Every structure is written in structure tokens, then in C-alpha cells.
XYZ file of N, CA, C and O in Angstrom:
720
model
N -15.873 -5.666 -2.899
C -14.504 -5.921 -2.939
C -14.067 -5.925 -4.301
O -14.839 -6.306 -5.218
N -12.862 -5.514 -4.454
C -12.199 -5.464 -5.930
C -11.118 -6.577 -6.044
O -10.843 -7.217 -5.021
N -10.797 -6.798 -7.286
C -9.636 -7.634 -7.618
C -8.468 -6.788 -7.474
O -8.425 -5.617 -7.820
N -7.154 -7.403 -7.220
C -6.035 -6.706 -7.195
C -5.729 -6.006 -8.480
O -5.130 -4.929 -8.596
N -6.075 -6.716 -9.557
C -5.911 -6.172 -10.934
C -6.601 -4.858 -11.057
O -6.054 -4.010 -11.684
N -7.745 -4.651 -10.554
C -8.616 -3.519 -10.615
C -7.861 -2.334 -9.930
O -7.697 -1.208 -10.413
N -7.464 -2.690 -8.742
C -6.762 -1.599 -7.875
C -5.444 -1.288 -8.502
O -5.043 -0.090 -8.755
N -4.703 -2.191 -9.232
C -3.397 -1.983 -9.731
C -3.803 -0.997 -10.999
O -3.036 -0.034 -11.222
N -4.767 -1.349 -11.700
C -5.161 -0.503 -12.932
C -5.461 0.872 -12.565
O -5.045 1.902 -13.202
N -6.170 1.012 -11.475
C -6.541 2.474 -10.971
C -5.317 3.109 -10.553
O -5.286 4.289 -10.965
N -4.384 2.537 -9.852
C -3.224 3.129 -9.403
C -2.256 3.643 -10.660
O -1.853 4.782 -10.648
N -2.232 2.761 -11.678
C -1.449 3.108 -12.928
C -2.127 4.245 -13.645
O -1.424 5.107 -14.020
N -3.438 4.220 -13.682
C -4.085 5.404 -14.403
C -3.870 6.592 -13.549
O -3.532 7.687 -14.042
N -3.989 6.556 -12.238
C -3.897 7.710 -11.323
C -2.508 8.321 -11.453
O -2.300 9.605 -11.338
N -1.523 7.446 -11.562
C -0.137 7.999 -11.678
C 0.264 8.302 -13.233
O 1.500 8.503 -13.452
N -0.704 8.096 -14.076
C -0.369 8.326 -15.515
C 0.751 7.484 -16.111
O 1.467 7.974 -16.927
N 0.684 6.406 -15.514
C 1.925 5.324 -16.009
C 3.298 5.752 -15.510
O 4.212 5.142 -15.837
N 3.294 6.804 -14.574
C 4.585 7.045 -14.014
C 4.828 6.387 -12.761
O 5.005 6.973 -11.722
N 4.904 5.068 -12.766
C 5.118 4.228 -11.700
C 5.701 2.867 -12.116
O 5.544 2.375 -13.278
N 6.562 2.458 -11.421
C 7.387 1.259 -11.698
C 6.620 0.078 -11.058
O 5.656 0.231 -10.210
N 6.991 -1.082 -11.501
C 6.506 -2.372 -10.990
C 6.730 -2.465 -9.543
O 5.953 -2.900 -8.769
N 7.952 -2.082 -9.074
C 8.379 -2.200 -7.770
C 7.485 -1.179 -6.835
O 6.991 -1.724 -5.881
N 7.279 -0.109 -7.305
C 6.540 1.016 -6.628
C 4.907 0.492 -6.481
O 4.406 0.700 -5.476
N 4.534 -0.097 -7.702
C 3.113 -0.531 -7.624
C 2.883 -1.532 -6.536
O 1.771 -1.425 -5.867
N 3.821 -2.431 -6.342
C 3.646 -3.439 -5.269
C 3.512 -2.832 -3.885
O 2.591 -3.124 -3.157
N 4.249 -1.802 -3.619
C 4.228 -1.136 -2.339
C 2.886 -0.329 -2.154
O 2.268 -0.233 -1.117
N 2.459 0.318 -3.347
C 1.202 1.138 -3.193
C -0.056 0.171 -3.070
O -0.998 0.513 -2.240
N 0.078 -0.995 -3.727
C -0.967 -1.922 -3.511
C -1.072 -2.335 -2.043
O -2.189 -2.390 -1.411
N 0.016 -2.516 -1.350
C 0.216 -2.837 0.007
C -0.400 -1.710 0.905
O -1.342 -2.056 1.868
N -0.056 -0.562 0.645
C -0.481 0.574 1.489
C -1.976 0.886 1.245
O -2.574 1.284 2.272
N -2.482 0.619 0.076
C -3.807 0.831 -0.189
C -4.731 -0.158 0.498
O -5.734 0.248 1.126
N -4.258 -1.305 0.572
C -4.851 -2.502 1.167
C -4.916 -2.103 2.689
O -5.887 -2.162 3.458
N -3.726 -1.777 3.271
C -3.573 -1.601 4.663
C -4.428 -0.490 5.160
O -5.145 -0.497 6.168
N -4.345 0.664 4.423
C -5.206 1.879 4.908
C -6.639 1.681 4.784
O -7.451 1.961 5.653
N -7.046 1.037 3.692
C -8.560 0.735 3.550
C -9.109 -0.231 4.554
O -10.016 0.068 5.178
N -8.273 -1.242 4.848
C -8.681 -2.132 5.950
C -8.798 -1.461 7.357
O -9.602 -1.700 8.130
N -7.787 -0.624 7.572
C -7.585 0.068 8.961
C -8.783 1.090 9.086
O -9.334 1.089 10.106
N -9.047 1.797 8.030
C -9.969 2.929 8.223
C -11.434 2.540 8.019
O -12.271 2.824 8.876
N -11.626 1.522 7.010
C -13.142 1.138 6.792
C -13.406 -0.177 7.463
O -14.493 -0.678 7.187
N -12.271 -0.832 7.934
C -12.587 -2.303 8.328
C -13.126 -3.241 7.340
O -13.975 -4.002 7.622
N -12.678 -2.988 6.096
C -13.048 -3.737 4.956
C -11.726 -4.098 4.150
O -10.962 -3.152 3.942
N -11.846 -5.341 3.537
C -10.752 -5.695 2.679
C -10.817 -5.038 1.311
O -12.077 -4.906 0.725
N -9.887 -4.401 0.729
C -10.053 -3.711 -0.525
C -10.012 -4.749 -1.666
O -10.777 -4.594 -2.643
N -8.997 -5.721 -1.435
C -9.030 -6.849 -2.647
C -8.599 -8.029 -1.892
O -7.900 -8.044 -0.816
N -9.287 -9.246 -2.385
C -9.053 -10.435 -1.558
C -7.945 -11.289 -2.307
O -8.198 -12.217 -2.906
N -6.820 -10.779 -2.059
C -5.617 -11.631 -2.554
C -4.426 -11.348 -1.479
O -4.343 -10.323 -0.817
N -3.668 -12.418 -1.527
C -2.470 -12.449 -0.554
C -1.485 -11.304 -0.990
O -1.332 -10.948 -2.078
N -0.985 -10.806 0.145
C 0.228 -9.953 0.067
C 1.412 -10.688 0.724
O 1.144 -10.996 1.966
N 2.350 -10.988 -0.095
C 3.479 -11.760 0.586
C 4.731 -10.805 1.029
O 4.920 -9.740 0.403
N 5.439 -11.229 1.975
C 6.587 -10.447 2.557
C 7.879 -10.991 1.623
O 8.765 -11.633 2.093
N 8.042 -10.433 0.465
C 9.248 -10.786 -0.487
C 10.439 -10.035 0.052
O 10.231 -9.161 0.768
N 11.489 -10.286 -0.617
C 12.798 -9.658 -0.273
C 12.781 -8.202 -0.314
O 13.394 -7.477 0.538
N 12.195 -7.566 -1.379
C 12.318 -6.088 -1.599
C 10.921 -5.430 -0.998
O 10.585 -4.177 -1.364
N 10.221 -6.181 -0.250
C 8.882 -5.574 0.351
C 7.741 -6.295 -0.024
O 7.881 -7.411 -0.655
N 6.525 -5.925 0.318
C 5.275 -6.569 0.067
C 5.086 -6.845 -1.426
O 5.301 -5.864 -2.095
N 4.528 -8.047 -1.820
C 4.177 -8.148 -3.271
C 2.832 -8.962 -3.325
O 2.550 -9.775 -2.491
N 1.961 -8.416 -4.161
C 0.762 -9.324 -4.537
C 1.205 -10.178 -5.779
O 1.404 -9.623 -6.873
N 1.339 -11.464 -5.565
C 1.880 -12.378 -6.630
C 1.152 -12.268 -7.869
O 1.929 -12.339 -8.970
N -0.203 -12.208 -7.939
C -0.847 -12.184 -9.232
C -0.413 -10.780 -10.087
O -0.236 -10.985 -11.167
N -0.109 -9.793 -9.381
C 0.239 -8.642 -10.104
C 1.763 -8.601 -10.492
O 2.204 -8.042 -11.419
N 2.512 -9.210 -9.615
C 3.925 -9.421 -9.949
C 3.938 -10.264 -11.163
O 4.759 -10.036 -12.201
N 3.269 -11.398 -11.285
C 3.267 -12.159 -12.453
C 2.801 -11.486 -13.765
O 3.186 -11.680 -14.812
N 1.744 -10.612 -13.487
C 1.098 -9.905 -14.644
C 2.204 -8.953 -15.301
O 2.119 -8.914 -16.511
N 3.016 -8.432 -14.410
C 3.974 -7.426 -15.048
C 5.405 -7.978 -15.083
O 6.316 -7.180 -15.293
N 5.544 -9.265 -14.842
C 7.001 -9.758 -14.768
C 7.726 -9.706 -16.132
O 8.998 -10.053 -16.278
N 7.126 -9.301 -17.169
C 7.615 -9.280 -18.581
C 8.497 -7.798 -18.704
O 9.107 -7.474 -19.535
N 8.269 -6.970 -17.607
C 9.060 -5.645 -17.620
C 9.941 -5.637 -16.415
O 9.770 -6.368 -15.463
N 11.100 -4.913 -16.574
C 11.945 -4.610 -15.591
C 11.234 -4.188 -14.193
O 10.315 -3.473 -14.411
N 11.652 -4.587 -13.081
C 11.031 -4.230 -11.764
C 11.134 -2.782 -11.629
O 10.234 -2.153 -10.912
N 12.075 -2.033 -12.137
C 12.200 -0.594 -11.877
C 11.788 0.212 -13.222
O 12.286 1.340 -13.349
N 11.119 -0.428 -14.138
C 10.805 0.241 -15.441
C 9.246 0.827 -15.201
O 8.447 -0.048 -14.554
N 8.864 1.934 -15.807
C 7.447 2.360 -15.697
C 6.437 1.430 -16.512
O 6.936 0.783 -17.518
N 5.387 1.321 -15.991
C 4.258 0.466 -16.587
C 3.441 1.370 -17.591
O 3.120 2.529 -17.215
N 3.069 0.816 -18.654
C 2.383 1.530 -19.629
C 0.899 1.571 -19.227
O 0.313 0.536 -19.064
N 0.282 2.841 -19.353
C -1.051 2.928 -19.037
C -2.013 2.190 -20.123
O -3.029 1.543 -19.755
N -1.584 2.035 -21.403
C -2.381 1.467 -22.416
C -2.555 0.041 -22.168
O -3.435 -0.718 -22.650
N -1.951 -0.654 -21.282
C -1.960 -2.040 -20.893
C -2.894 -2.271 -19.683
O -3.124 -3.316 -19.184
N -3.658 -1.131 -19.182
C -4.474 -1.191 -18.061
C -5.901 -0.644 -18.431
O -6.206 0.128 -19.261
N -6.903 -1.075 -17.674
C -8.318 -0.704 -17.765
C -8.552 0.493 -16.936
O -7.926 0.467 -15.704
N -9.350 1.399 -17.216
C -9.806 2.464 -16.531
C -10.853 2.167 -15.556
O -11.873 1.666 -15.956
N -10.599 2.090 -14.316
C -11.524 1.585 -13.173
C -12.305 2.671 -12.389
O -11.629 3.591 -12.095
N -13.439 2.471 -12.292
C -14.266 3.337 -11.369
C -14.477 2.830 -10.044
O -14.941 1.637 -9.794
N -14.047 3.488 -8.913
C -14.205 2.967 -7.614
C -15.323 3.621 -6.767
O -15.728 4.660 -7.313
N -15.697 2.953 -5.830
C -16.801 3.644 -4.875
C -16.187 4.905 -4.384
O -14.955 5.091 -4.220
N -17.032 5.892 -4.193
C -16.615 7.189 -3.674
C -15.549 7.200 -2.506
O -14.587 7.850 -2.577
N -16.023 6.610 -1.519
C -15.196 6.526 -0.268
C -13.886 5.837 -0.422
O -12.808 6.333 0.028
N -13.828 4.827 -1.319
C -12.618 4.076 -1.606
C -11.750 5.055 -2.561
O -10.561 5.002 -2.214
N -12.292 5.644 -3.446
C -11.396 6.557 -4.292
C -10.950 7.779 -3.628
O -9.854 8.080 -3.791
N -11.713 8.235 -2.624
C -11.242 9.443 -1.898
C -10.023 9.009 -1.037
O -8.928 9.613 -0.959
N -10.045 7.814 -0.354
C -8.933 7.291 0.425
C -7.758 6.888 -0.345
O -6.643 7.418 -0.155
N -8.034 6.209 -1.520
C -6.772 5.806 -2.347
C -6.092 6.923 -3.013
O -5.031 7.015 -3.147
N -6.978 8.096 -3.389
C -6.286 9.251 -3.824
C -5.304 9.832 -2.938
O -4.267 10.214 -3.201
N -5.767 9.892 -1.600
C -4.818 10.318 -0.408
C -3.517 9.395 -0.234
O -2.381 9.801 -0.275
N -3.773 8.078 -0.208
C -2.711 7.111 -0.011
C -1.799 7.218 -1.200
O -0.548 7.302 -0.926
N -2.229 7.059 -2.342
C -1.304 7.170 -3.567
C -0.706 8.616 -3.739
O 0.481 8.657 -3.907
N -1.399 9.605 -3.359
C -0.834 11.025 -3.401
C 0.381 11.163 -2.426
O 1.320 11.791 -2.776
N 0.217 10.556 -1.292
C 1.156 10.657 -0.196
C 2.351 9.625 -0.473
O 3.527 10.149 -0.609
N 2.130 8.485 -0.774
C 3.268 7.569 -0.884
C 3.959 7.530 -2.320
O 5.210 7.156 -2.409
N 3.202 8.085 -3.245
C 3.883 8.129 -4.564
C 5.016 9.161 -4.691
O 5.793 9.090 -5.615
N 4.870 10.051 -3.679
C 6.060 11.076 -3.554
C 7.315 10.454 -3.244
O 8.442 11.014 -3.585
N 7.327 9.276 -2.797
C 8.556 8.557 -2.274
C 9.232 7.858 -3.414
O 8.460 7.363 -4.463
N 10.398 7.744 -3.605
C 11.190 6.880 -4.506
C 10.870 5.387 -4.345
O 10.446 5.000 -3.070
N 11.170 4.504 -5.238
C 10.952 2.986 -5.073
C 11.870 2.537 -3.759
O 11.405 1.926 -2.980
N 13.060 3.074 -3.735
C 13.988 2.690 -2.633
C 13.583 3.209 -1.261
O 13.559 2.440 -0.181
N 12.923 4.413 -1.144
C 12.441 4.996 0.017
C 11.254 4.055 0.416
O 11.172 3.783 1.716
N 10.408 3.764 -0.293
C 9.197 2.980 -0.117
C 9.667 1.565 0.480
O 9.078 1.103 1.567
N 10.701 1.072 -0.134
C 11.209 -0.297 0.224
C 11.750 -0.038 1.686
O 11.429 -0.942 2.568
N 12.460 0.928 1.954
C 12.995 1.201 3.358
C 11.918 1.272 4.282
O 12.056 0.841 5.592
N 10.848 1.994 3.893
C 9.713 2.324 4.890
C 9.080 1.012 5.379
O 8.935 0.691 6.519
N 8.926 0.268 4.281
C 8.197 -1.110 4.465
C 9.083 -2.015 5.372
O 8.583 -2.616 6.245
N 10.306 -2.045 5.073
C 11.119 -2.860 5.835
C 11.423 -2.437 7.279
O 11.844 -3.190 8.153
N 11.031 -1.229 7.629
C 11.106 -0.726 8.930
C 9.882 -1.112 9.790
O 9.819 -0.918 11.010
N 8.758 -1.483 9.045
C 7.592 -1.771 9.724
C 7.469 -3.330 10.261
O 8.000 -4.135 9.642
N 6.866 -3.414 11.352
C 6.814 -4.731 12.083
C 5.987 -5.773 11.207
O 6.493 -6.938 11.205
N 5.083 -5.482 10.403
C 4.300 -6.661 9.650
C 5.243 -7.279 8.716
O 5.246 -8.511 8.615
N 6.039 -6.629 8.005
C 6.990 -7.173 7.045
C 8.093 -7.960 7.708
O 8.311 -9.159 7.459
N 8.641 -7.289 8.701
C 9.567 -8.017 9.630
C 9.207 -9.227 10.397
O 9.791 -10.249 10.352
N 8.038 -9.023 11.080
C 7.495 -10.295 11.766
C 7.052 -11.328 10.806
O 7.142 -12.508 11.153
N 6.507 -11.089 9.640
C 6.076 -12.064 8.721
C 7.270 -12.871 8.247
O 7.252 -14.051 8.060
N 8.350 -12.113 7.940
C 9.629 -12.861 7.406
C 10.357 -13.440 8.495
O 11.040 -14.552 8.327
N 10.286 -13.176 9.806
C 10.771 -13.863 10.946
C 12.235 -13.813 10.808
O 12.906 -12.704 10.576
N 12.889 -15.006 10.892
C 14.400 -15.201 10.737
C 14.933 -15.250 9.386
O 16.094 -15.633 9.224
N 14.036 -15.192 8.433
C 14.513 -15.305 7.015
C 15.467 -14.188 6.528
O 15.112 -12.917 6.844
N 16.634 -14.345 6.136
C 17.599 -13.292 5.812
C 16.927 -12.318 4.822
O 16.137 -12.822 3.951
N 17.231 -11.098 4.907
C 16.521 -9.935 4.183
C 16.458 -10.305 2.768
O 15.530 -9.917 2.044
N 17.513 -10.818 1.964
C 17.500 -11.006 0.617
C 17.122 -12.464 0.154
O 17.258 -12.890 -1.004
N 16.615 -13.235 1.102
C 16.307 -14.589 0.713
C 14.698 -14.693 0.488
O 13.943 -13.879 0.828
N 14.377 -15.765 -0.375
C 12.923 -15.817 -0.968
C 11.983 -16.038 0.273
O 12.393 -16.866 1.259
N 10.814 -15.557 0.186
C 9.932 -15.685 1.408
C 8.492 -15.556 0.524
O 8.297 -14.482 -0.091
N 7.590 -16.362 0.815
C 6.238 -16.316 0.290
C 5.174 -16.291 1.413
O 4.053 -16.640 1.138
N 5.684 -16.008 2.680
C 4.618 -15.936 3.727
C 3.778 -14.698 3.490
O 4.154 -13.667 3.127
N 2.549 -14.837 3.843
C 1.421 -13.827 3.759
C 1.644 -12.882 4.866
O 1.615 -13.217 6.022
N 1.474 -11.561 4.551
C 1.412 -10.531 5.554
C -0.206 -10.387 5.917
O -0.817 -9.894 4.987
N -0.548 -10.795 7.124
C -1.825 -10.705 7.472
C -2.340 -9.418 7.785
O -1.668 -8.515 8.297
N -3.550 -9.007 7.235
C -4.192 -7.687 7.489
C -4.372 -7.279 8.856
O -4.143 -6.296 9.276
N -4.729 -8.443 9.666
C -4.929 -8.170 11.239
C -3.597 -7.847 11.788
O -3.497 -6.908 12.641
N -2.564 -8.365 11.271
C -1.192 -7.985 11.846
C -0.828 -6.548 11.417
O -0.342 -5.784 12.338
N -1.137 -6.135 10.338
C -0.867 -4.725 9.917
C -1.638 -3.770 10.610
O -1.122 -2.946 11.348
N -3.009 -4.119 10.901
C -3.798 -3.168 11.558
C -3.336 -3.146 13.067
O -3.154 -2.066 13.673
N -3.073 -4.287 13.630
C -2.820 -4.361 15.029
C -1.400 -3.724 15.402
O -1.432 -2.830 16.138
N -0.503 -3.983 14.630
C 0.826 -3.378 15.022
C 1.095 -1.924 14.536
O 1.552 -1.194 15.302
N 0.699 -1.678 13.342
C 1.035 -0.259 12.865
C -0.100 0.679 13.235
O 0.326 1.778 13.620
N -1.316 0.573 13.182
C -2.391 1.456 13.210
C -3.318 1.397 14.518
O -3.931 2.328 14.840
N -3.478 0.269 15.057
C -4.334 0.142 16.244
C -3.979 1.115 17.367
O -4.733 1.624 18.070
N -2.662 1.258 17.504
C -2.183 2.129 18.556
C -2.566 3.548 18.248
O -2.562 4.431 19.103
N -3.075 3.931 16.983
C -3.261 5.276 16.570
C -4.905 5.344 16.678
O -5.329 6.198 16.166
N -5.631 4.278 17.340
C -6.952 4.333 17.365
C -7.544 5.732 17.924
O -8.609 6.183 17.333
N -6.946 6.207 18.935
C -7.487 7.539 19.395
C -7.532 8.638 18.249
O -8.444 9.339 18.110
N -6.403 8.561 17.534
C -6.384 9.590 16.343
C -7.359 9.352 15.365
O -8.040 10.204 14.789
N -7.503 7.937 15.079
C -8.501 7.487 14.183
C -9.891 7.905 14.499
O -10.609 8.482 13.616
N -10.206 7.785 15.744
C -11.544 8.144 16.270
C -11.852 9.601 16.226
O -12.823 10.127 15.716
N -10.700 10.380 16.550
C -10.959 11.951 16.531
C -11.032 12.420 15.001
O -11.938 13.260 14.736
N -10.190 11.962 14.168
C -10.051 12.468 12.847
C -11.183 11.930 11.909
O -11.440 12.472 10.851
N -11.690 10.701 12.171
C -12.533 10.084 11.221
C -13.849 9.983 11.669
O -14.677 9.233 11.009
N -14.335 10.556 12.462
C -15.769 10.607 13.116
C -16.657 10.970 11.841
O -17.751 10.357 11.826
N -16.322 11.802 10.974
C -17.131 11.993 9.736
C -16.558 11.472 8.507
O -17.174 11.585 7.448
N -15.352 11.015 8.509
C -14.642 10.301 7.383
C -14.774 11.148 6.106
O -15.044 10.700 5.077
N -14.458 12.516 6.436
C -14.261 13.299 5.220
C -12.816 13.254 4.657
O -11.926 12.691 5.284
N -12.732 13.622 3.418
C -11.441 13.432 2.816
C -10.343 14.167 3.514
O -9.186 13.680 3.832
N -10.650 15.404 4.085
C -9.683 16.142 4.781
C -9.202 15.453 6.093
O -8.105 15.441 6.387
N -10.165 14.825 6.806
C -9.843 14.180 8.030
C -8.977 12.923 7.722
O -8.108 12.639 8.397
N -9.395 12.158 6.599
C -8.542 10.949 6.326
C -7.147 11.411 5.934
O -6.180 10.726 6.427
N -7.026 12.566 5.229
C -5.640 12.967 4.859
C -4.805 13.337 6.027
O -3.729 12.924 6.247
N -5.451 14.062 7.016
C -4.769 14.485 8.080
C -4.493 13.256 9.044
O -3.296 13.197 9.644
N -5.331 12.230 9.151
C -4.953 11.060 9.837
C -3.780 10.389 9.274
O -2.919 9.882 9.966
N -3.877 10.131 7.985
C -2.719 9.506 7.377
C -1.421 10.234 7.514
O -0.344 9.641 7.943
N -1.409 11.556 7.434
C -0.193 12.219 7.695
C 0.252 12.158 9.118
O 1.356 11.994 9.398
N -0.766 12.218 10.142
C -0.326 12.090 11.481
C 0.330 10.610 11.754
O 1.398 10.579 12.378
N -0.276 9.620 11.259
C 0.330 8.291 11.370
C 1.620 8.275 10.826
O 2.534 7.490 11.278
N 1.706 8.789 9.527
C 3.124 8.777 8.877
C 4.195 9.376 9.609
O 5.312 8.942 9.736
N 3.840 10.478 10.391
C 4.721 11.305 11.149
C 5.182 10.332 12.185
O 6.366 10.299 12.636
N 4.276 9.692 12.857
C 4.529 8.821 14.066
C 5.242 7.565 13.589
O 6.276 7.173 14.137
N 4.836 6.886 12.626
C 5.299 5.627 11.970
C 6.577 5.822 11.301
O 7.596 5.188 11.517
N 6.670 6.854 10.464
C 7.743 7.032 9.403
C 8.247 8.475 9.561
O 7.983 9.379 8.802
N 8.977 8.816 10.664
C 9.425 10.172 10.876
C 10.359 10.609 9.745
O 10.565 11.942 9.682
N 10.935 9.800 8.861
C 11.867 10.322 7.905
C 11.100 10.558 6.609
O 11.772 11.077 5.672
N 9.755 10.291 6.588
C 9.160 10.687 5.137
C 9.014 12.186 4.993
O 8.769 12.779 6.037
N 9.138 12.584 3.789
C 9.088 14.026 3.518
C 7.557 14.345 3.268
O 6.981 13.888 2.350
N 7.028 15.170 4.146
C 5.677 15.482 4.041
C 5.426 16.670 3.159
O 4.312 17.264 3.140
N 6.438 17.322 2.493
C 6.258 18.476 1.736
C 5.308 18.279 0.545
O 5.039 17.226 -0.028
């Protein structure tokens, strides 16, 4: 298991620093969600909270709170991290797919998903919330119904199969995402 700082640094290096604080938070969420769903393993052992603009890892929010939420993060401020092969293969796909979206598009995607909405409950959209989005809730609501696809496409857990599985789930979960 990694620290959220390590995964954040890996994402920042992977995107060559062409990533905002806002987008980093969403990518951390999706990396954790997909890693847990596919490998049944926690990627990093830190809370993800249902904040007003989407999921946030508080330690990484605090780490980068000295820069504007929509300003790019500098690579020089990050360590170059080496991940296990299977984790790196998966995160390459997750970051490659979701990083194509704008900050605003990612926020809209997350807010359409039940884990964020159910965690926040009746809290108004722009009010403060520090409730944790539970991994079991993410897996159960978003991806468990896709178990048949998961079994078919991930029997050998090759990169190609993982990529196809993520794309299929995205088409089902987020029909508005641009898959080009």
C-alpha cells in the first residue's frame, strides 16, 4: 500500500505537471476506486471526503493549498515514484482516460455518481462536508453491477483488458464522456 503523497507525485510526474490541484483530487479518487475495484486492494490508506467540488484527499489538499485550486502543480515539488507493475499499468489507463477531461467535466462526472451524492446526503451542493466516501460504497454502487464485465475482461488482467473494462464501464456509467 502506498501513501496518497506517493500516488499524487506519480500522477503529477505522469502528467508532466500539466494538472491542477482540482483535477489531482479527482484523479486520486478514480485511481483509488479503480484499484480497489479491480484488485480488491486499497491503493492508499487515507480518507477521501465528499467536498463541495468533488472528492478530496485532505492531506493532499493541505499539501497544495498554497496554490490556486485551478493552477498547475509544479513537477519539481514532487518525488519520482516507482509503482508495482500491475498498479502502474492500471493507473496509466485510469490517468490516461480521466486526464482527457477538463476539471469541470470531472467535477460533473463525480457529482453524477451515487457515492459522492449518497455520502453528502442532504447537505446542499456548495456547503462544507467532511464525510468519508467509503470504498465499499464506491465498489458496490458503481462497479459491482459490472461484475460480469469485470470477470470476462479481467480473467488475465492484461493492460488491454483493463483498458477495455474501464472504457466499457465509463460508457455505461458516464455516457457523456468523450472516448476519443
